mmCIF file of C-alpha atoms in Angstrom:
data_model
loop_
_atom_site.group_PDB
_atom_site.id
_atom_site.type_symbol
_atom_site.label_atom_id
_atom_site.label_comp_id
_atom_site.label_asym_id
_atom_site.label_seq_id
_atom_site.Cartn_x
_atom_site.Cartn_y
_atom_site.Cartn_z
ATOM 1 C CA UNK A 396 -171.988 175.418 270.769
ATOM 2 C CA UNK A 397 -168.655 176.779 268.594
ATOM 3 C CA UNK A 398 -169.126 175.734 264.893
ATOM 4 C CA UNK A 399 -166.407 173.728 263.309
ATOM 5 C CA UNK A 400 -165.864 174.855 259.380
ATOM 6 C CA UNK A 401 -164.426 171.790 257.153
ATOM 7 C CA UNK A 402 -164.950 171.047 253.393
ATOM 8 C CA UNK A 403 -165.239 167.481 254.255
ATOM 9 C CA UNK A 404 -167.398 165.064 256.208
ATOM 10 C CA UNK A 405 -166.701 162.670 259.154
ATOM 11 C CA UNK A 406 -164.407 164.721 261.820
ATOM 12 C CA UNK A 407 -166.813 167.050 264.160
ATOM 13 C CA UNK A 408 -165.435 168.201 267.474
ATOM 14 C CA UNK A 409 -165.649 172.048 269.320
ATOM 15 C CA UNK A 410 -163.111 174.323 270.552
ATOM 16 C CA UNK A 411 -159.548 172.530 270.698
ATOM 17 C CA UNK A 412 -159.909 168.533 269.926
ATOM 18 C CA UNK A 413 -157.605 166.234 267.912
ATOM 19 C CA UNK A 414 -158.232 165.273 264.963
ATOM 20 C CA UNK A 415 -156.684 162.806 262.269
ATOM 21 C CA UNK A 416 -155.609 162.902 258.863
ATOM 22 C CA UNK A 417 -158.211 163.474 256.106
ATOM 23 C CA UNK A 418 -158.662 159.927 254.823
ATOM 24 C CA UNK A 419 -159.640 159.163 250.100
ATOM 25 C CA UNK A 420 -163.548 158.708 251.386
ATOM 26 C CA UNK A 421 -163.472 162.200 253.393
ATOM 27 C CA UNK A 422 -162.076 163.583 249.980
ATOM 28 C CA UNK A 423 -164.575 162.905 248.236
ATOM 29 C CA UNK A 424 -167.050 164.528 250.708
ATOM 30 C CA UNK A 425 -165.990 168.187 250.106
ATOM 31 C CA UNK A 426 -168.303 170.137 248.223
ATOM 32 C CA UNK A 427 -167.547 173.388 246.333
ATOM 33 C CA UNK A 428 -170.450 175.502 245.726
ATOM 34 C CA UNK A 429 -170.995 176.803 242.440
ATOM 35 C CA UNK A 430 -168.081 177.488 240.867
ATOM 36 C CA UNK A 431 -165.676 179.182 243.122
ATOM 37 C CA UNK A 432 -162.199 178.038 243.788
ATOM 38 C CA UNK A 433 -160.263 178.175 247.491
ATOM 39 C CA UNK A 434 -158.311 181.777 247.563
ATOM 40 C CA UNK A 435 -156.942 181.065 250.814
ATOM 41 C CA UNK A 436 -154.241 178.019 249.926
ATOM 42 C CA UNK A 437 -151.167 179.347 252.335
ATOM 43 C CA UNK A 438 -148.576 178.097 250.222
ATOM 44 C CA UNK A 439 -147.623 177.323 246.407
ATOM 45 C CA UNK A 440 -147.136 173.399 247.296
ATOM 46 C CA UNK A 441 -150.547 173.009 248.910
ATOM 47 C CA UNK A 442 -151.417 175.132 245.972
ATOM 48 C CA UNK A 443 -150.320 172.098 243.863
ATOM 49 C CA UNK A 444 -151.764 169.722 246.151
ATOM 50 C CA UNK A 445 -155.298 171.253 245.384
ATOM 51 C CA UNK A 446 -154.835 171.121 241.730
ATOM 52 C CA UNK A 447 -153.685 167.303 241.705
ATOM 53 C CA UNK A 448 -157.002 166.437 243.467
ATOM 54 C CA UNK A 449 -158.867 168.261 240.900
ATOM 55 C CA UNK A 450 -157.702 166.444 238.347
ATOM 56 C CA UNK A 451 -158.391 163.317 240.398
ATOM 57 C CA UNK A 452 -161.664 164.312 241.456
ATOM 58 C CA UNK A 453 -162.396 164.935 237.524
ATOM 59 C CA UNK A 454 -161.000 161.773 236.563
ATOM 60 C CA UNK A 455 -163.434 160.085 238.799
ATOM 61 C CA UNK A 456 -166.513 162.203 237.876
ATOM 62 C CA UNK A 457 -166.157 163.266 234.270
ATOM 63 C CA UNK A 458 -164.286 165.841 232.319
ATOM 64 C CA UNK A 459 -167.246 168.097 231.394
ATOM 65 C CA UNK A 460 -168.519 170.425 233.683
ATOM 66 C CA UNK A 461 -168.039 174.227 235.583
ATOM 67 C CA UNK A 462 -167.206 173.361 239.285
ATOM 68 C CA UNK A 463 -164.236 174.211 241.210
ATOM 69 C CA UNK A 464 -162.001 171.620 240.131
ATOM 70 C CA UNK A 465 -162.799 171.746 236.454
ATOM 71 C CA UNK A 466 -161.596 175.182 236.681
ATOM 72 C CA UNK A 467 -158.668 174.267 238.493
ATOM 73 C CA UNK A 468 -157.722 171.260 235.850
ATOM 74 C CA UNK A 469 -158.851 174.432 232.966
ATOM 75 C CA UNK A 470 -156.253 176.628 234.562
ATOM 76 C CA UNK A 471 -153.336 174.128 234.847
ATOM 77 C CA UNK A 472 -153.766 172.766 231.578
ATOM 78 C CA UNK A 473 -153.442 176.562 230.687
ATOM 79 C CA UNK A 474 -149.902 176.732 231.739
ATOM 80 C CA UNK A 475 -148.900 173.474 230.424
ATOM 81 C CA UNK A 476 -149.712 174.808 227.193
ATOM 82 C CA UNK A 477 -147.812 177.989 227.778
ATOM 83 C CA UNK A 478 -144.412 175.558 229.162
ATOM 84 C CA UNK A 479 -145.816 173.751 225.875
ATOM 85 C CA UNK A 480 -145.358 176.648 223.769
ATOM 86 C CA UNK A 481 -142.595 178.646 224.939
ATOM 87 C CA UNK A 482 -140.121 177.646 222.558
ATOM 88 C CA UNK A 483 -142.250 179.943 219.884
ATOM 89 C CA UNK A 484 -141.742 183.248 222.204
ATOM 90 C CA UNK A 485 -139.135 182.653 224.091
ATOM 91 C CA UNK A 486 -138.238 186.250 222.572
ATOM 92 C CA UNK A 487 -141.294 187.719 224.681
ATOM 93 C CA UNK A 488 -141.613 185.432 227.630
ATOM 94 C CA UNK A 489 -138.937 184.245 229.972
ATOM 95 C CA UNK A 490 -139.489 181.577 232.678
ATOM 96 C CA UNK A 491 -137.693 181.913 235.915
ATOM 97 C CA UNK A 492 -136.797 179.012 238.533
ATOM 98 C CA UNK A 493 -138.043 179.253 242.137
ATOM 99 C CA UNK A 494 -135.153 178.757 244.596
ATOM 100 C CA UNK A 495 -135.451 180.709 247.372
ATOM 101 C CA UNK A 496 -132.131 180.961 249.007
ATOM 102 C CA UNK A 497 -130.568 182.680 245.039
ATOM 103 C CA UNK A 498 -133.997 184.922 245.524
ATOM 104 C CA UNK A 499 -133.617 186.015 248.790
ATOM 105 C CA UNK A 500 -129.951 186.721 248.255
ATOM 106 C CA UNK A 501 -130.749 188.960 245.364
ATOM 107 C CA UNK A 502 -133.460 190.703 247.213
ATOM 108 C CA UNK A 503 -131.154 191.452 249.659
ATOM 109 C CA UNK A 504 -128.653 192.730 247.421
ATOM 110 C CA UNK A 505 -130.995 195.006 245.195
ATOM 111 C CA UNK A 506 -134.127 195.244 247.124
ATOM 112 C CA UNK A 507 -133.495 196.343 250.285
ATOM 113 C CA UNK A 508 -129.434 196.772 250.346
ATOM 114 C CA UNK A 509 -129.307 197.041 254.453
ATOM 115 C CA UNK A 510 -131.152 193.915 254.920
ATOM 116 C CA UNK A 511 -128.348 191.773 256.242
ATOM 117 C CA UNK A 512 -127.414 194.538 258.580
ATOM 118 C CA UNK A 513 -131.105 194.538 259.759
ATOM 119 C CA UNK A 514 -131.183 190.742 260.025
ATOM 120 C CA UNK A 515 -128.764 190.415 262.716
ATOM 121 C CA UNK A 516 -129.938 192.796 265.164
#
């Protein structure tokens, strides 16, 4: 029988099945081995998502420790120092807004200059 891989508890099923939305209590079942952190988060906003449940997850089980999500919580409060901070070396350091259409309009302009030609064939 085809293995199912999940991080959580409480949903089994084999080859193509439905399934249903992970629910607070199946949260909590995921277990990170050692110390490791998921590499394979397809996008930044799920990348967020992850880091808000760490800090839930240490919220509900104690600030000191070395798994997964204390690493996670480490690394964010990391950058919120650095947003935190900037004002000191804003000389050295310059912070950029995401919004894709202005950065796929300048990559098309600078990047790769026949891109819109290329896009509409």
């Amino acid at each position: 029988m085809a293995r199912v891989f999940r991080l959580h508890e409480g949903q089994d099923g084999t080859g193509w099945f439905i399934s249903s939305q992970i629910s607070k209590n199946q949260l909590r079942t995921i277990k990170t081995e050692g110390k490791d952190v998921a590499t394979s988060i397809p996008s930044p906003f799920a990348r967020i998502d992850l880091v808000k449940s760490a800090f839930r997850w240490v919220a509900d089980n104690g600030i000191n420790g070395t798994t997964a999500q204390h690493k996670l919580v480490s690394d964010a409060l990391d950058v919120a120092q650095l947003f935190f901070i900037y004002p000191k070396h804003k000389d050295k350091v310059k912070i950029v807004s995401w919004n894709p259409a202005d950065r796929l309009n300048i990559w098309q302009m600078t990047v790769i200059p026949d891109i819109p030609h290329l896009l509409r064939h």
